[in-house]
């Protein structure tokens, strides 16, 4: 049965092998080796980060795959160990559960690589959290025991007339996702508490400057001039003719008089991001973003009734929010970015063993 072992190494560097037959292949770039192996056997291998970053870095690092035995294998049983991370087993059922949470497709080589990449990162975070005394469940059987206790407790509370928040019982995938979230949050909180992640004002400002393009810009403003019309057949005709004349270059006052609209012309500046505008004057709010300066349109006057001929006068472009406006959001982004880099370092030091032949039989 084919087995391969990896430990964290920089991208595409040679991998030391004890087996003489694989020593030459180990000097090839890992991605080339894996691509050839997958094409020949369909086998999969652990995906490594090797650089600080997020889950988008899915390139296999320092990987070569031994030749397959070629024997057809039955799908592994739920408790069959298909991989180990620092000695902790990953069973076929755990990998399937993790893939169900992440949406990875275990029927494809790419999906299997993605699934193992995700579970390796989670497993090293679990091990780290346990070493700090933050969690007790690391192995899948521990998670399953905790799930059984949680569901039993919920059933008892419900039977006794108590209040049960959330579902009456968790299924395995939902509970596993809950465990993943809990591990991440508790480990992140501890890294901040111990000062391993330091969200200082200077660090947050630097992160904001580096990522300011990722924040949504404000919607900007639009200065308009309006005149009212009755919501009647004659009023609608007059409003439509007035708007057409304004768009053709006639002043709003002149066009309104020419078509029998004698209401006073009003000017106002609209904040296009104002929630009150969208709530109290939805027709005007919906038309404003597409209205070009110099042009006019007709909308319903949701505030006072009737119709409005709306002429756009000028527009100010949206702008990125200031640091002070998004300081709290920047803190969250910074802490999660630093957490991801911390997990990257854990992964780079982890010792991972994958049974290649068993993995071929998934799902």
CSV table of C-alpha atoms in Angstrom, one decimal, residues 19-314:
chain,number,residue,atom,x,y,z
A,19,UNK,CA,13.9,5.5,-0.8
A,20,UNK,CA,16.6,5.5,-3.5
A,21,UNK,CA,14.1,5.0,-6.3
A,22,UNK,CA,12.4,8.4,-5.4
A,23,UNK,CA,15.5,10.4,-4.8
A,24,UNK,CA,15.9,11.7,-8.4
A,25,UNK,CA,12.2,12.6,-8.7
A,26,UNK,CA,12.3,14.5,-5.4
A,27,UNK,CA,14.4,17.2,-7.2
A,28,UNK,CA,11.6,18.0,-9.6
A,29,UNK,CA,9.2,20.9,-8.8
A,30,UNK,CA,6.5,19.4,-6.6
A,31,UNK,CA,3.6,20.7,-8.7
A,32,UNK,CA,5.1,18.9,-11.8
A,33,UNK,CA,5.5,15.6,-9.8
A,34,UNK,CA,2.0,15.9,-8.4
A,35,UNK,CA,0.5,16.7,-11.8
A,36,UNK,CA,2.2,13.6,-13.4
A,37,UNK,CA,1.2,11.4,-10.5
A,38,UNK,CA,-2.4,12.5,-10.6
A,39,UNK,CA,-2.6,12.0,-14.4
A,40,UNK,CA,-1.2,8.5,-14.0
A,41,UNK,CA,-3.0,7.3,-10.9
A,42,UNK,CA,-5.6,9.7,-9.7
A,43,UNK,CA,-3.8,9.8,-6.3
A,44,UNK,CA,-3.9,12.9,-4.2
A,45,UNK,CA,-1.4,14.5,-1.7
A,46,UNK,CA,-1.4,17.0,1.1
A,47,UNK,CA,-1.5,20.6,0.0
A,48,UNK,CA,0.9,22.9,1.8
A,49,UNK,CA,0.9,26.7,2.2
A,50,UNK,CA,4.6,27.3,2.6
A,51,UNK,CA,3.9,31.0,2.5
A,52,UNK,CA,1.9,33.3,4.7
A,53,UNK,CA,-1.6,33.8,3.3
A,54,UNK,CA,-5.0,32.5,3.2
A,55,UNK,CA,-6.8,29.4,1.9
A,56,UNK,CA,-6.4,30.6,-1.6
A,57,UNK,CA,-2.8,29.2,-1.5
A,58,UNK,CA,-3.6,25.7,-2.5
A,59,UNK,CA,-0.4,24.7,-4.4
A,60,UNK,CA,1.1,21.3,-3.2
A,61,UNK,CA,4.5,22.0,-1.7
A,62,UNK,CA,7.3,19.5,-1.4
A,63,UNK,CA,5.2,16.6,-2.6
A,64,UNK,CA,5.9,13.5,-4.7
A,65,UNK,CA,3.7,10.5,-5.0
A,66,UNK,CA,4.9,6.8,-5.0
A,67,UNK,CA,3.6,4.6,-7.7
A,68,UNK,CA,0.2,3.0,-7.1
A,69,UNK,CA,-0.2,-0.7,-6.6
A,70,UNK,CA,-2.7,-0.6,-9.3
A,71,UNK,CA,-5.1,-2.8,-7.3
A,72,UNK,CA,-8.7,-1.7,-7.2
A,73,UNK,CA,-9.8,-0.9,-3.6
A,74,UNK,CA,-13.1,-0.7,-1.9
A,75,UNK,CA,-14.1,2.7,-0.4
A,76,UNK,CA,-12.4,2.8,3.0
A,77,UNK,CA,-14.6,2.3,6.1
A,78,UNK,CA,-15.6,5.3,8.2
A,79,UNK,CA,-12.9,4.7,10.8
A,80,UNK,CA,-10.1,3.9,8.4
A,81,UNK,CA,-7.1,6.2,8.9
A,82,UNK,CA,-6.2,7.9,5.6
A,83,UNK,CA,-3.8,10.4,7.0
A,84,UNK,CA,-2.0,11.6,10.1
A,85,UNK,CA,-1.1,15.2,11.2
A,86,UNK,CA,1.6,15.2,13.9
A,87,UNK,CA,0.5,11.7,14.9
A,88,UNK,CA,-3.3,12.6,15.0
A,89,UNK,CA,-5.3,10.4,12.8
A,90,UNK,CA,-7.6,11.7,10.1
A,91,UNK,CA,-10.2,9.0,9.3
A,92,UNK,CA,-12.1,8.6,6.1
A,93,UNK,CA,-15.3,9.7,7.8
A,94,UNK,CA,-13.6,12.9,9.2
A,95,UNK,CA,-12.3,13.8,5.8
A,96,UNK,CA,-15.8,13.3,4.3
A,97,UNK,CA,-17.4,15.4,7.0
A,98,UNK,CA,-14.8,18.2,6.6
A,99,UNK,CA,-15.4,18.1,2.8
A,100,UNK,CA,-19.2,18.3,3.4
A,101,UNK,CA,-18.6,21.5,5.5
A,102,UNK,CA,-16.3,23.2,3.0
A,103,UNK,CA,-18.1,22.0,-0.1
A,104,UNK,CA,-15.0,20.2,-1.5
A,105,UNK,CA,-15.8,17.6,-4.2
A,106,UNK,CA,-14.1,14.3,-3.2
A,107,UNK,CA,-14.9,12.8,-6.6
A,108,UNK,CA,-12.2,14.9,-8.3
A,109,UNK,CA,-8.4,15.1,-7.7
A,110,UNK,CA,-8.6,18.9,-7.2
A,111,UNK,CA,-11.4,18.5,-4.7
A,112,UNK,CA,-9.5,15.9,-2.7
A,113,UNK,CA,-6.4,18.1,-2.6
A,114,UNK,CA,-8.6,21.0,-1.4
A,115,UNK,CA,-10.3,18.9,1.2
A,116,UNK,CA,-7.0,17.7,2.7
A,117,UNK,CA,-5.5,21.2,2.6
A,118,UNK,CA,-8.4,22.4,4.6
A,119,UNK,CA,-8.4,19.6,7.1
A,120,UNK,CA,-4.7,19.8,7.7
A,121,UNK,CA,-5.0,23.5,8.6
A,122,UNK,CA,-7.9,22.8,10.9
A,123,UNK,CA,-6.0,19.8,12.5
A,124,UNK,CA,-2.9,21.8,13.3
A,125,UNK,CA,-5.1,24.6,14.8
A,126,UNK,CA,-6.9,21.9,16.9
A,127,UNK,CA,-3.6,20.6,18.2
A,128,UNK,CA,-2.3,24.1,19.0
A,129,UNK,CA,-5.6,25.0,20.8
A,130,UNK,CA,-5.4,21.8,22.8
A,131,UNK,CA,-1.8,22.4,23.8
A,132,UNK,CA,-2.9,25.8,25.2
A,133,UNK,CA,-5.7,24.1,27.2
A,134,UNK,CA,-8.4,25.8,25.1
A,135,UNK,CA,-10.1,22.7,23.8
A,136,UNK,CA,-10.2,19.0,24.6
A,137,UNK,CA,-11.4,17.5,21.3
A,138,UNK,CA,-8.7,16.9,18.8
A,139,UNK,CA,-9.3,13.5,17.3
A,140,UNK,CA,-12.5,12.8,15.4
A,141,UNK,CA,-13.7,10.3,18.0
A,142,UNK,CA,-13.4,13.1,20.6
A,143,UNK,CA,-15.6,15.3,18.4
A,144,UNK,CA,-18.2,12.6,18.0
A,145,UNK,CA,-18.3,11.9,21.8
A,146,UNK,CA,-18.8,15.6,22.4
A,147,UNK,CA,-21.6,15.7,19.8
A,148,UNK,CA,-23.3,12.8,21.5
A,149,UNK,CA,-23.1,14.5,24.9
A,150,UNK,CA,-24.4,17.8,23.4
A,151,UNK,CA,-27.4,16.2,21.7
A,152,UNK,CA,-28.2,14.1,24.8
A,153,UNK,CA,-28.1,17.3,26.9
A,154,UNK,CA,-30.4,19.1,24.5
A,155,UNK,CA,-32.9,16.2,24.5
A,156,UNK,CA,-32.9,16.2,28.3
A,157,UNK,CA,-33.5,19.9,28.5
A,158,UNK,CA,-36.2,19.8,25.9
A,159,UNK,CA,-38.0,16.9,27.6
A,160,UNK,CA,-37.9,18.8,30.9
A,161,UNK,CA,-39.5,21.9,29.3
A,162,UNK,CA,-36.3,23.9,29.3
A,163,UNK,CA,-35.3,26.4,26.6
A,164,UNK,CA,-33.0,25.0,23.9
A,165,UNK,CA,-31.3,27.5,21.7
A,166,UNK,CA,-30.5,26.5,18.2
A,167,UNK,CA,-31.5,23.0,16.8
A,168,UNK,CA,-33.0,20.3,19.0
A,169,UNK,CA,-30.0,18.2,17.9
A,170,UNK,CA,-27.0,18.7,15.7
A,171,UNK,CA,-26.1,16.5,12.7
A,172,UNK,CA,-22.4,15.6,12.3
A,173,UNK,CA,-21.5,18.1,9.6
A,174,UNK,CA,-23.2,21.0,11.4
A,175,UNK,CA,-21.5,20.2,14.7
A,176,UNK,CA,-18.2,19.8,13.0
A,177,UNK,CA,-18.6,23.2,11.4
A,178,UNK,CA,-19.4,24.6,14.9
A,179,UNK,CA,-16.2,23.0,16.3
A,180,UNK,CA,-14.1,24.5,13.5
A,181,UNK,CA,-15.5,28.0,14.3
A,182,UNK,CA,-15.0,27.5,18.1
A,183,UNK,CA,-11.4,26.4,17.6
A,184,UNK,CA,-10.5,29.3,15.4
A,185,UNK,CA,-12.1,31.9,17.7
A,186,UNK,CA,-10.7,30.5,20.9
A,187,UNK,CA,-7.2,30.2,19.4
A,188,UNK,CA,-7.4,33.7,17.9
A,189,UNK,CA,-8.5,35.2,21.2
A,190,UNK,CA,-5.7,33.5,23.0
A,191,UNK,CA,-3.1,34.8,20.5
A,192,UNK,CA,-4.4,38.3,21.1
A,193,UNK,CA,-4.4,37.8,24.9
A,194,UNK,CA,-0.9,36.5,25.0
A,195,UNK,CA,0.4,39.3,22.7
A,196,UNK,CA,1.3,37.0,19.9
A,197,UNK,CA,-1.0,39.0,17.8
A,198,UNK,CA,-0.7,42.7,18.6
A,199,UNK,CA,-3.4,44.9,17.0
A,200,UNK,CA,-1.7,48.1,17.9
A,201,UNK,CA,-2.9,51.4,16.4
A,202,UNK,CA,0.2,51.5,14.3
A,203,UNK,CA,-0.3,48.0,13.0
A,204,UNK,CA,-4.0,48.6,12.3
A,205,UNK,CA,-3.2,51.8,10.4
A,206,UNK,CA,-0.5,50.0,8.3
A,207,UNK,CA,-3.0,47.2,7.6
A,208,UNK,CA,-5.7,49.7,6.6
A,209,UNK,CA,-3.3,51.5,4.2
A,210,UNK,CA,-2.3,48.2,2.6
A,211,UNK,CA,-5.9,47.0,2.1
A,212,UNK,CA,-7.8,50.2,1.7
A,213,UNK,CA,-8.9,49.2,-1.8
A,214,UNK,CA,-10.8,46.2,-0.3
A,215,UNK,CA,-13.2,48.5,1.6
A,216,UNK,CA,-16.4,49.5,-0.2
A,217,UNK,CA,-16.4,53.1,-1.2
A,218,UNK,CA,-19.2,55.4,-0.1
A,219,UNK,CA,-22.0,55.9,-2.6
A,220,UNK,CA,-21.4,59.7,-3.0
A,221,UNK,CA,-23.9,62.5,-3.3
A,222,UNK,CA,-26.2,63.9,-6.0
A,223,UNK,CA,-27.5,67.5,-6.0
A,224,UNK,CA,-30.9,67.7,-7.6
A,225,UNK,CA,-33.6,70.3,-8.4
A,226,UNK,CA,-37.2,69.1,-8.3
A,227,UNK,CA,-40.7,70.4,-9.2
A,228,UNK,CA,-44.0,68.7,-8.2
A,229,UNK,CA,-46.8,67.6,-10.5
A,230,UNK,CA,-50.2,66.0,-9.8
A,231,UNK,CA,-50.5,62.3,-10.2
A,232,UNK,CA,-53.2,62.5,-12.8
A,233,UNK,CA,-53.3,61.9,-16.5
A,234,UNK,CA,-52.7,65.5,-17.3
A,235,UNK,CA,-50.1,65.8,-14.6
A,236,UNK,CA,-48.2,62.8,-15.8
A,237,UNK,CA,-48.2,64.2,-19.4
A,238,UNK,CA,-47.0,67.6,-18.1
A,239,UNK,CA,-44.3,66.0,-16.0
A,240,UNK,CA,-43.0,63.8,-18.8
A,241,UNK,CA,-42.9,66.7,-21.2
A,242,UNK,CA,-41.1,68.9,-18.7
A,243,UNK,CA,-38.4,66.2,-18.0
A,244,UNK,CA,-37.9,65.7,-21.8
A,245,UNK,CA,-37.4,69.5,-22.3
A,246,UNK,CA,-35.0,69.7,-19.4
A,247,UNK,CA,-32.9,66.8,-20.7
A,248,UNK,CA,-32.8,68.6,-24.1
A,249,UNK,CA,-31.4,71.7,-22.5
A,250,UNK,CA,-34.3,73.9,-21.3
A,251,UNK,CA,-34.1,75.2,-17.8
A,252,UNK,CA,-36.3,73.5,-15.2
A,253,UNK,CA,-38.2,76.7,-14.5
A,254,UNK,CA,-38.8,77.4,-18.1
A,255,UNK,CA,-39.9,73.9,-18.9
A,256,UNK,CA,-42.2,73.7,-15.9
A,257,UNK,CA,-44.0,77.0,-16.8
A,258,UNK,CA,-44.3,76.0,-20.5
A,259,UNK,CA,-46.1,72.8,-19.5
A,260,UNK,CA,-48.3,74.3,-16.8
A,261,UNK,CA,-46.4,73.3,-13.7
A,262,UNK,CA,-46.3,76.2,-11.3
A,263,UNK,CA,-44.9,74.6,-8.2
A,264,UNK,CA,-41.8,76.0,-6.6
A,265,UNK,CA,-38.5,74.5,-7.7
A,266,UNK,CA,-36.5,73.0,-4.8
A,267,UNK,CA,-32.8,72.1,-4.5
A,268,UNK,CA,-31.4,69.4,-2.3
A,269,UNK,CA,-28.3,67.3,-1.9
A,270,UNK,CA,-28.9,63.6,-1.6
A,271,UNK,CA,-26.6,61.3,0.3
A,272,UNK,CA,-26.9,58.2,-1.8
A,273,UNK,CA,-25.8,56.0,1.1
A,274,UNK,CA,-28.5,57.4,3.4
A,275,UNK,CA,-30.7,54.6,4.7
A,276,UNK,CA,-33.5,57.1,5.5
A,277,UNK,CA,-33.6,58.2,1.8
A,278,UNK,CA,-34.1,54.6,0.7
A,279,UNK,CA,-36.7,54.1,3.4
A,280,UNK,CA,-38.8,57.2,3.1
A,281,UNK,CA,-38.3,58.1,-0.6
A,282,UNK,CA,-37.6,54.8,-2.3
A,283,UNK,CA,-38.6,56.0,-5.8
A,284,UNK,CA,-36.2,58.9,-5.7
A,285,UNK,CA,-33.4,56.8,-4.1
A,286,UNK,CA,-33.8,54.1,-6.9
A,287,UNK,CA,-33.6,56.7,-9.7
A,288,UNK,CA,-30.8,58.8,-8.3
A,289,UNK,CA,-27.7,56.6,-9.0
A,290,UNK,CA,-28.4,56.5,-12.8
A,291,UNK,CA,-29.3,60.1,-13.2
A,292,UNK,CA,-26.6,62.1,-15.0
A,293,UNK,CA,-26.1,65.8,-14.4
A,294,UNK,CA,-28.2,67.9,-16.8
A,295,UNK,CA,-30.8,65.2,-17.3
A,296,UNK,CA,-34.2,64.8,-15.7
A,297,UNK,CA,-36.6,62.1,-15.0
A,298,UNK,CA,-40.0,61.6,-13.3
A,299,UNK,CA,-40.5,59.7,-10.1
A,300,UNK,CA,-43.3,59.2,-7.6
A,301,UNK,CA,-43.1,61.6,-4.6
A,302,UNK,CA,-43.2,59.0,-1.9
A,303,UNK,CA,-43.0,61.6,0.9
A,304,UNK,CA,-45.7,64.0,0.0
A,305,UNK,CA,-47.7,62.3,-2.8
A,306,UNK,CA,-47.9,63.2,-6.5
A,307,UNK,CA,-45.0,63.2,-8.9
A,308,UNK,CA,-41.6,64.8,-9.0
A,309,UNK,CA,-39.7,66.0,-12.0
A,310,UNK,CA,-36.1,65.5,-10.9
A,311,UNK,CA,-33.2,67.3,-12.6
A,312,UNK,CA,-29.6,66.2,-11.7
A,313,UNK,CA,-27.3,69.1,-11.2
A,314,UNK,CA,-24.0,67.7,-9.9
